[in-house]
Short mmCIF file of C-alpha atoms and ligand atoms in Angstrom, two decimals:
data_model
loop_
_atom_site.label_atom_id
_atom_site.label_comp_id
_atom_site.label_asym_id
_atom_site.label_seq_id
_atom_site.Cartn_x
_atom_site.Cartn_y
_atom_site.Cartn_z
CA MET M 1304 -8.81 90.55 -46.78
CA ASP M 1305 -8.57 88.68 -49.97
CA ASP M 1306 -7.36 85.63 -48.34
CA LEU M 1307 -10.47 85.73 -46.06
CA SER M 1308 -13.05 85.80 -49.08
CA THR M 1309 -11.04 83.20 -51.12
CA ILE M 1310 -10.93 80.81 -48.18
CA ARG M 1311 -14.65 81.38 -47.42
CA SER M 1312 -15.81 80.81 -50.93
CA GLU M 1313 -13.48 77.70 -51.38
CA ALA M 1314 -14.42 76.20 -48.05
CA LEU M 1315 -18.29 76.69 -48.57
CA ASP M 1316 -18.05 75.43 -52.01
CA ALA M 1317 -16.22 72.32 -50.90
CA VAL M 1318 -18.83 71.83 -48.09
CA GLY M 1319 -21.63 71.82 -50.62
CA LYS M 1320 -19.77 69.46 -52.92
CA ALA M 1321 -18.84 66.88 -50.15
CA ALA M 1322 -20.60 63.80 -51.29
CA ASP M 1323 -20.42 61.82 -48.12
CA LEU M 1324 -19.49 62.10 -44.36
CA ALA M 1325 -15.88 61.11 -45.06
CA ALA M 1326 -15.51 63.85 -47.69
CA LEU M 1327 -17.01 66.35 -45.39
CA ASP M 1328 -14.64 65.51 -42.62
CA ALA M 1329 -11.76 66.11 -45.12
CA VAL M 1330 -13.15 69.60 -45.83
CA ARG M 1331 -13.40 70.26 -42.09
CA VAL M 1332 -9.77 69.30 -41.57
CA ALA M 1333 -8.61 71.37 -44.55
CA ALA M 1334 -10.24 74.47 -43.14
CA LEU M 1335 -10.35 74.05 -39.38
CA GLY M 1336 -7.73 71.38 -38.66
CA LYS M 1337 -4.32 72.00 -37.08
CA LYS M 1338 -2.89 72.88 -40.52
CA GLY M 1339 -6.03 74.14 -42.02
CA SER M 1340 -6.58 77.47 -43.88
CA VAL M 1341 -8.54 79.16 -41.24
CA THR M 1342 -6.22 77.94 -38.52
CA GLY M 1343 -3.44 79.39 -40.60
CA LEU M 1344 -5.16 82.84 -40.61
CA MET M 1345 -5.46 82.65 -36.79
CA LYS M 1346 -1.69 82.13 -36.51
CA THR M 1347 -1.07 85.39 -38.31
CA LEU M 1348 -2.83 87.44 -35.54
CA GLY M 1349 0.20 87.14 -33.21
CA GLY M 1350 2.33 89.26 -35.39
CA MET M 1351 -0.35 92.17 -35.79
CA ALA M 1352 -0.71 95.44 -34.05
CA PRO M 1353 -3.57 95.38 -31.48
CA ASP M 1354 -6.12 97.36 -33.45
CA GLN M 1355 -5.57 95.25 -36.60
CA ARG M 1356 -5.64 92.19 -34.57
CA ARG M 1357 -8.93 92.94 -32.96
CA GLU M 1358 -10.60 93.74 -36.32
CA PHE M 1359 -9.00 90.77 -38.34
CA GLY M 1360 -9.57 88.42 -35.42
CA ALA M 1361 -13.26 89.28 -35.28
CA GLN M 1362 -13.47 88.46 -39.07
CA VAL M 1363 -11.57 85.14 -38.81
CA ASN M 1364 -13.80 84.16 -36.01
CA GLN M 1365 -16.84 84.97 -37.98
CA LEU M 1366 -15.52 83.01 -40.96
CA LYS M 1367 -14.78 79.99 -38.67
CA GLY M 1368 -18.37 80.32 -37.37
CA GLU M 1369 -19.76 80.31 -40.81
CA ILE M 1370 -17.73 77.33 -42.03
CA GLU M 1371 -18.84 75.37 -38.91
CA ALA M 1372 -22.40 76.09 -39.45
CA ALA M 1373 -22.12 74.98 -42.99
CA LEU M 1374 -20.29 71.80 -41.99
CA ASP M 1375 -23.09 71.00 -39.41
CA ALA M 1376 -25.85 71.65 -41.93
CA ARG M 1377 -24.22 69.44 -44.53
CA LYS M 1378 -23.53 66.74 -42.05
CA THR M 1379 -27.22 66.61 -41.02
CA THR M 1380 -28.22 66.34 -44.72
CA LEU M 1381 -25.66 63.78 -45.47
CA GLY M 1382 -26.55 61.78 -42.26
CA SER M 1383 -30.21 61.54 -42.95
CA ALA M 1384 -29.40 60.65 -46.55
CA ALA M 1385 -27.15 57.77 -45.35
CA LEU M 1386 -29.78 56.58 -42.86
CA ALA M 1387 -32.48 56.68 -45.43
CA ALA M 1388 -30.31 54.70 -47.84
CA LYS M 1389 -29.50 52.14 -45.16
CA LEU M 1390 -33.13 51.72 -44.38
CA VAL M 1391 -33.95 51.07 -48.00
CA SER M 1392 -31.10 48.63 -48.38
CA GLU M 1393 -31.99 46.75 -45.11
CA LYS M 1394 -35.73 46.69 -45.69
CA ILE M 1395 -37.46 43.43 -44.60
CA ASP M 1396 -41.03 42.77 -45.80
CA VAL M 1397 -42.41 41.09 -42.82
CA SER M 1398 -45.68 40.50 -44.58
CA LEU M 1399 -44.15 38.10 -47.02
CA PRO M 1400 -45.40 34.57 -46.46
CA THR M 1401 -42.67 31.96 -45.56
CA ARG M 1402 -41.39 29.72 -48.29
CA PRO M 1403 -43.78 26.90 -48.96
CA ASP M 1404 -41.42 24.12 -47.95
CA PHE M 1405 -40.46 25.69 -44.62
CA GLY M 1406 -43.68 24.53 -42.79
CA GLN M 1407 -42.93 21.02 -43.98
CA ALA M 1408 -39.17 20.80 -43.23
CA GLY M 1409 -38.29 23.26 -40.55
CA HIS M 1410 -41.48 23.69 -38.35
CA GLY M 1411 -41.48 21.37 -35.32
CA THR M 1412 -44.34 20.61 -32.92
CA LEU M 1413 -44.50 19.87 -29.12
CA HIS M 1414 -44.99 16.13 -28.49
CA PRO M 1415 -48.20 15.31 -26.66
CA ILE M 1416 -46.39 13.96 -23.67
CA GLY M 1417 -44.48 17.20 -23.02
CA GLN M 1418 -47.70 19.12 -23.69
CA VAL M 1419 -49.70 17.05 -21.18
CA MET M 1420 -46.86 17.31 -18.49
CA ASP M 1421 -47.02 21.01 -19.05
CA GLU M 1422 -50.80 21.21 -18.69
CA VAL M 1423 -50.62 18.96 -15.48
CA ALA M 1424 -47.80 21.17 -14.03
CA ALA M 1425 -49.85 24.28 -14.71
CA ILE M 1426 -52.98 23.08 -12.88
CA PHE M 1427 -51.06 21.69 -9.82
CA GLY M 1428 -48.82 24.78 -9.99
CA GLU M 1429 -51.90 26.83 -9.30
CA MET M 1430 -52.67 24.70 -6.31
CA GLY M 1431 -49.15 25.29 -4.88
CA PHE M 1432 -47.34 22.27 -6.00
CA THR M 1433 -43.73 22.45 -7.30
CA TRP M 1434 -41.98 20.35 -9.74
CA ALA M 1435 -39.53 17.66 -8.50
CA GLU M 1436 -37.51 14.92 -10.30
CA GLY M 1437 -35.43 11.88 -9.58
CA PRO M 1438 -33.13 9.47 -11.42
CA ASP M 1439 -34.42 6.93 -13.97
CA ILE M 1440 -31.87 4.42 -12.76
CA GLU M 1441 -32.94 3.77 -9.19
CA ASP M 1442 -31.88 1.60 -6.38
CA ASP M 1443 -34.04 -1.11 -5.15
CA TRP M 1444 -34.51 0.54 -1.74
CA HIS M 1445 -35.91 3.82 -3.09
CA ASN M 1446 -38.05 1.99 -5.76
CA PHE M 1447 -39.46 -0.68 -3.34
CA SER M 1448 -38.35 -0.94 0.33
CA ALA M 1449 -38.67 2.66 1.24
CA LEU M 1450 -42.31 2.51 -0.14
CA ASN M 1451 -43.18 -0.39 2.18
CA ILE M 1452 -42.48 -3.08 -0.44
CA PRO M 1453 -39.98 -5.51 1.25
CA PRO M 1454 -38.02 -7.93 -0.87
CA ASP M 1455 -40.39 -10.91 -0.53
CA HIS M 1456 -43.38 -8.81 -0.96
CA PRO M 1457 -45.84 -10.14 -3.54
CA ALA M 1458 -46.35 -6.41 -4.69
CA ARG M 1459 -42.99 -6.59 -6.36
CA GLN M 1460 -44.62 -9.00 -8.86
CA MET M 1461 -47.31 -6.39 -9.56
CA GLN M 1462 -44.67 -4.53 -11.42
CA ASP M 1463 -42.52 -6.22 -14.14
CA THR M 1464 -39.22 -4.79 -13.38
CA PHE M 1465 -36.19 -4.31 -15.44
CA TYR M 1466 -33.32 -5.33 -13.11
CA LEU M 1467 -29.88 -3.84 -13.84
CA PRO M 1468 -26.54 -5.06 -12.72
CA SER M 1469 -25.90 -4.20 -8.95
CA ARG M 1470 -23.54 -1.29 -8.05
CA ALA M 1471 -19.93 -2.19 -7.04
CA ASP M 1472 -21.02 -1.93 -3.42
CA GLY M 1473 -23.77 -4.59 -3.98
CA THR M 1474 -26.73 -2.24 -4.14
CA PRO M 1475 -29.28 -3.77 -6.47
CA MET M 1476 -30.30 -1.34 -9.24
CA VAL M 1477 -33.50 -1.19 -11.38
CA LEU M 1478 -35.11 1.13 -13.96
CA ARG M 1479 -37.62 2.77 -11.93
CA THR M 1480 -40.99 1.12 -12.22
CA HIS M 1481 -42.81 4.20 -11.10
CA THR M 1482 -42.16 7.81 -10.00
CA SER M 1483 -42.97 7.10 -6.39
CA PRO M 1484 -39.37 6.72 -5.30
CA VAL M 1485 -39.08 10.45 -5.69
CA GLN M 1486 -41.50 10.67 -2.77
CA ALA M 1487 -38.90 8.94 -0.61
CA ARG M 1488 -36.08 10.98 -2.13
CA THR M 1489 -37.96 14.19 -1.28
CA MET M 1490 -39.06 13.41 2.24
CA LEU M 1491 -35.48 12.30 3.01
CA ASN M 1492 -34.10 15.69 1.92
CA LYS M 1493 -32.78 17.47 5.02
CA ASP M 1494 -33.95 20.91 3.73
CA VAL M 1495 -37.46 19.61 3.29
CA GLN M 1496 -37.37 17.99 6.75
CA LYS M 1497 -36.20 21.40 8.04
CA MET M 1498 -39.07 23.07 6.24
CA LEU M 1499 -41.61 20.61 7.61
CA ALA M 1500 -40.32 21.02 11.17
CA TYR M 1501 -40.78 24.85 10.86
CA GLY M 1502 -44.56 24.03 10.05
CA GLY M 1503 -44.42 24.22 6.33
CA ALA M 1504 -46.12 21.81 3.86
CA LEU M 1505 -44.56 19.72 1.18
CA ARG M 1506 -46.36 19.73 -2.14
CA ILE M 1507 -44.73 18.22 -5.13
CA ILE M 1508 -45.56 16.72 -8.49
CA VAL M 1509 -43.03 14.41 -10.23
CA PRO M 1510 -43.44 13.99 -13.94
CA GLY M 1511 -40.95 11.56 -15.37
CA ARG M 1512 -40.08 8.46 -17.34
CA THR M 1513 -40.95 5.03 -15.96
CA PHE M 1514 -40.10 1.52 -17.18
CA ARG M 1515 -41.84 -1.96 -17.03
CA ILE M 1516 -41.55 -5.06 -19.15
CA ASP M 1517 -44.76 -4.61 -21.11
CA ASN M 1518 -45.58 -4.07 -24.73
CA ASP M 1519 -49.04 -3.71 -26.42
CA ALA M 1520 -51.35 -1.00 -27.73
CA THR M 1521 -51.70 0.54 -24.28
CA HIS M 1522 -48.38 -0.38 -22.72
CA THR M 1523 -44.85 0.43 -23.85
CA PRO M 1524 -41.66 -0.59 -22.00
CA MET M 1525 -40.86 3.12 -21.27
CA PHE M 1526 -43.74 5.29 -20.33
CA HIS M 1527 -44.54 8.39 -18.24
CA GLN M 1528 -46.08 9.13 -14.93
CA VAL M 1529 -46.89 12.06 -12.74
CA GLU M 1530 -46.51 11.49 -8.98
CA GLY M 1531 -48.08 13.81 -6.59
CA LEU M 1532 -47.21 14.10 -2.83
CA VAL M 1533 -48.49 16.38 -0.02
CA ILE M 1534 -46.99 16.08 3.45
CA ASP M 1535 -47.79 18.31 6.57
CA ARG M 1536 -49.55 17.77 9.85
CA THR M 1537 -53.20 17.94 9.09
CA THR M 1538 -53.91 16.93 5.32
CA HIS M 1539 -56.56 14.23 5.18
CA MET M 1540 -58.57 12.22 2.75
CA GLY M 1541 -60.91 15.02 2.11
CA HIS M 1542 -58.06 17.22 0.69
CA LEU M 1543 -56.98 14.27 -1.45
CA LYS M 1544 -60.42 14.02 -2.87
CA GLY M 1545 -61.00 17.86 -3.46
CA CYS M 1546 -57.51 18.12 -4.99
CA LEU M 1547 -58.00 15.41 -7.53
CA VAL M 1548 -61.63 16.38 -8.33
CA ASP M 1549 -60.35 19.82 -9.13
CA PHE M 1550 -57.38 18.42 -10.98
CA CYS M 1551 -59.50 16.02 -13.33
CA ARG M 1552 -62.19 18.67 -14.04
CA ALA M 1553 -59.48 21.18 -15.07
CA PHE M 1554 -57.45 18.83 -17.10
CA PHE M 1555 -60.31 17.20 -18.96
CA GLU M 1556 -62.08 20.63 -19.24
CA VAL M 1557 -65.38 19.22 -18.03
CA ASP M 1558 -66.78 21.32 -15.07
CA ASP M 1559 -69.30 18.60 -13.87
CA LEU M 1560 -66.99 15.57 -14.59
CA PRO M 1561 -68.18 12.73 -12.37
CA LEU M 1562 -65.47 11.07 -10.28
CA ARG M 1563 -65.50 7.80 -8.50
CA PHE M 1564 -63.08 6.92 -5.57
CA ARG M 1565 -62.90 3.11 -5.59
CA PRO M 1566 -61.19 1.46 -2.68
CA SER M 1567 -57.97 -0.20 -3.69
CA TYR M 1568 -54.60 -1.48 -2.47
CA PHE M 1569 -51.17 -0.01 -2.78
CA PRO M 1570 -48.43 -0.95 -0.30
CA PHE M 1571 -47.42 2.75 0.19
CA THR M 1572 -50.85 4.14 0.88
CA GLU M 1573 -53.47 3.37 3.53
CA PRO M 1574 -56.33 3.71 2.86
CA SER M 1575 -55.82 3.72 -0.94
CA ALA M 1576 -58.22 4.59 -3.69
CA GLU M 1577 -58.31 4.36 -7.44
CA VAL M 1578 -59.92 7.16 -9.29
CA ASP M 1579 -62.29 6.75 -12.21
CA ILE M 1580 -63.82 9.45 -14.36
CA GLY M 1581 -67.17 9.29 -16.05
CA CYS M 1582 -67.47 8.65 -19.74
CA SER M 1583 -69.72 7.30 -22.47
CA TRP M 1584 -69.08 5.22 -25.44
CA LYS M 1585 -71.97 6.24 -27.74
CA GLY M 1586 -71.49 4.87 -31.19
CA GLY M 1587 -68.16 3.48 -30.16
CA GLU M 1588 -66.77 7.05 -29.65
CA LEU M 1589 -65.34 7.83 -26.21
CA LYS M 1590 -66.74 10.95 -24.54
CA ILE M 1591 -65.42 12.08 -21.36
CA GLY M 1592 -68.11 13.47 -18.89
CA ALA M 1593 -71.39 12.14 -17.42
CA GLY M 1594 -72.24 8.81 -18.93
CA ASP M 1595 -72.74 5.15 -18.14
CA SER M 1596 -69.14 4.16 -18.06
CA TRP M 1597 -66.10 4.74 -16.00
CA LEU M 1598 -62.43 5.03 -16.91
CA GLU M 1599 -59.70 4.35 -14.45
CA ILE M 1600 -57.23 7.22 -14.53
CA LEU M 1601 -55.02 7.20 -11.32
CA GLY M 1602 -54.00 5.51 -8.00
CA SER M 1603 -53.97 7.58 -4.74
CA GLY M 1604 -54.10 7.18 -1.00
CA MET M 1605 -52.95 8.49 2.27
CA VAL M 1606 -49.24 7.96 2.71
CA HIS M 1607 -48.56 4.75 4.71
CA PRO M 1608 -47.09 5.56 8.13
CA ASN M 1609 -44.31 3.02 7.36
CA VAL M 1610 -43.34 4.99 4.34
CA ILE M 1611 -43.19 8.34 6.42
CA ALA M 1612 -41.05 6.49 9.06
CA ASN M 1613 -38.76 4.97 6.34
CA CYS M 1614 -38.15 8.48 5.17
CA GLY M 1615 -36.95 9.78 8.42
CA LEU M 1616 -40.24 11.60 9.50
CA ASP M 1617 -42.30 10.85 12.51
CA PRO M 1618 -45.60 9.37 11.39
CA ALA M 1619 -47.25 10.45 14.63
CA VAL M 1620 -46.55 14.08 13.59
CA TYR M 1621 -46.69 14.02 9.75
CA GLN M 1622 -49.33 12.81 7.36
CA GLY M 1623 -50.52 13.39 3.90
CA PHE M 1624 -51.53 11.96 0.50
CA ALA M 1625 -50.03 10.77 -2.66
CA PHE M 1626 -51.17 9.86 -6.22
CA GLY M 1627 -49.83 8.68 -9.42
CA MET M 1628 -51.16 8.59 -12.91
CA GLY M 1629 -50.00 7.63 -16.37
CA VAL M 1630 -49.11 10.60 -18.40
CA ASP M 1631 -49.47 8.72 -21.78
CA ARG M 1632 -52.82 7.28 -20.77
CA ILE M 1633 -54.46 10.68 -19.80
CA ALA M 1634 -52.81 12.17 -23.05
CA MET M 1635 -54.52 9.36 -25.14
CA LEU M 1636 -57.85 9.94 -23.35
CA LYS M 1637 -57.84 13.74 -23.69
CA TYR M 1638 -56.72 13.98 -27.23
CA GLY M 1639 -58.22 10.80 -28.64
CA ILE M 1640 -54.99 9.14 -29.60
CA PRO M 1641 -55.66 5.42 -30.18
CA ASP M 1642 -52.28 3.55 -29.92
CA LEU M 1643 -49.61 4.28 -27.39
CA ARG M 1644 -46.86 2.67 -29.48
CA ASN M 1645 -47.03 5.55 -31.96
CA PHE M 1646 -45.99 7.95 -29.27
CA PHE M 1647 -42.41 6.72 -29.52
CA ASP M 1648 -42.13 6.02 -33.35
CA SER M 1649 -40.97 9.43 -34.19
CA ASP M 1650 -43.02 9.42 -37.36
CA LEU M 1651 -43.23 13.03 -38.62
CA ARG M 1652 -46.75 12.52 -40.02
CA TRP M 1653 -48.04 11.43 -36.55
CA LEU M 1654 -46.14 14.30 -34.76
CA ARG M 1655 -47.65 16.80 -37.26
CA HIS M 1656 -51.07 15.55 -36.64
CA TYR M 1657 -50.92 15.10 -32.81
CA GLY M 1658 -48.24 17.59 -31.99
CA PHE M 1659 -48.94 21.04 -30.49
CA SER M 1660 -47.88 24.54 -31.69
CA THR M 1661 -44.91 25.87 -29.79
CA LEU M 1662 -46.72 29.21 -29.68
CA GLU M 1663 -49.82 27.87 -27.88
CA SER M 1664 -49.02 28.52 -24.31
CA VAL M 1665 -50.48 26.30 -21.53
CA ARG M 1666 -53.51 27.99 -19.95
N1 LIG C 2554 -47.10 3.85 -8.14
C1 LIG C 2554 -48.20 3.37 -8.46
C2 LIG C 2554 -47.95 2.68 -9.87
O1 LIG C 2554 -47.06 2.89 -10.53
C3 LIG C 2554 -49.09 4.48 -8.74
C4 LIG C 2554 -49.49 5.09 -7.46
C5 LIG C 2554 -50.58 4.71 -6.69
C6 LIG C 2554 -48.81 6.18 -6.93
C7 LIG C 2554 -50.99 5.22 -5.50
C8 LIG C 2554 -49.08 6.80 -5.78
C9 LIG C 2554 -50.16 6.26 -4.99
O2 LIG C 2554 -48.38 7.78 -5.15
O3 LIG C 2554 -50.54 6.87 -3.92
O4 LIG C 2554 -48.88 1.87 -10.26
#
C-alpha cells in the first residue's frame, strides 16, 4: 500500500515537473515502461492469493490510469506550448515592404516581344488556333521552293537572305527569312494530313525569330514574325477577312478600328492582300483608330494551290488562307516604342521602362 501511494505521488510530481516532451517521455518510461515502477507492481500480482490479487490489481490499474491521464494532460500542455514557441520563432511579417534595393536589382520584366507574342497567341487561341514552331536554320526548299519561290524566281531578291554553308549532302541552308516555312512543315506532317483527311481543319499560328540582312531604325537583322495558316475544304477569303478584322480590333483594343485590304503579291498566296489599319498623326503623335492615314501591318492571302500541292495535299480538295506579320512592328505600334534597335540592346533602363509585369496576365 505504501508502495502505491509513494509511486503515485512521485510519478504525478515528476509529470508536473517535466519541462518538455522528452522529459515527459522519460517519466512515462520510469513508471509504465517495461522496467517501470507500476509495471514492477503488476509483476508482484502473480505471487498473490486470488482475493488479494483482485483487490491489489484493481488499485494498480487505477494508479496506472491516473498516471496515463496525467501524462496525456501534460503532453497536451507541453505540445501547445512548443507549437506556440515555434510559431513565435518562425513568425514572418508579410506586410513588411521589400528591401529598397530589391526592385532595382532583382525584379525583372517581360520583354515587349514576349508580351506581344502572348497577346497574339491569346487572341488566336480563342479562335481555335494552336501554336506551332519550326527551326531558325532552315533548308532552302522549305524557306523558298515549297512556298512557290523557285531558285531563279525574282521574289528571292525581295528577301535579303543570310545564306549558310550547305549540309554535307549538298542541301543549301539559310537562316529563315520568314516564318512561312513552318506552313510547309506543318502541312507535310503525316498526322496533320490524316487529321485533314478525316475532315478536320488545320489552324496554327507560328511565332518565331526570322533573319534578313537589314539594319536601320525599323529593321534589325534578327526580328520576329507570327505566321498564321488555316487549311480545310471550305475556308475562303471572307473568313480571312473576318479573322484578321477581329484580330486587329482585339489586339489594338479599338472596337471600330478601320481595316483596308489592299491587293498585293506574294508567291505563296493567290489572291494576296496586304492589310492596313487606320490611324492619325495629329500633332506628330500616332493614334491608332479612325483617321486620315493608314499603317501597313500584315501580308495575307489564299494559300497558292502550288504550295498545297508541294506539301503533299490535293489542291482540288484543300484550301485556306495564310498571313504573316512582324511582331516587333506591331509591338512598336501598340506600345509607342520608337526605335526597333533598342529591343535587342539589353539596356536595363529600357527594359524597365517598356517591360511588362510578370504578374499581369494576358487577357
Ligand atoms: N512571309 C511574308 C514575309 O515575310 C509575310 C506573309 C505574307 C506571310 C503573306 C504569309 C502570307 O503567310 O500569306 O514578308
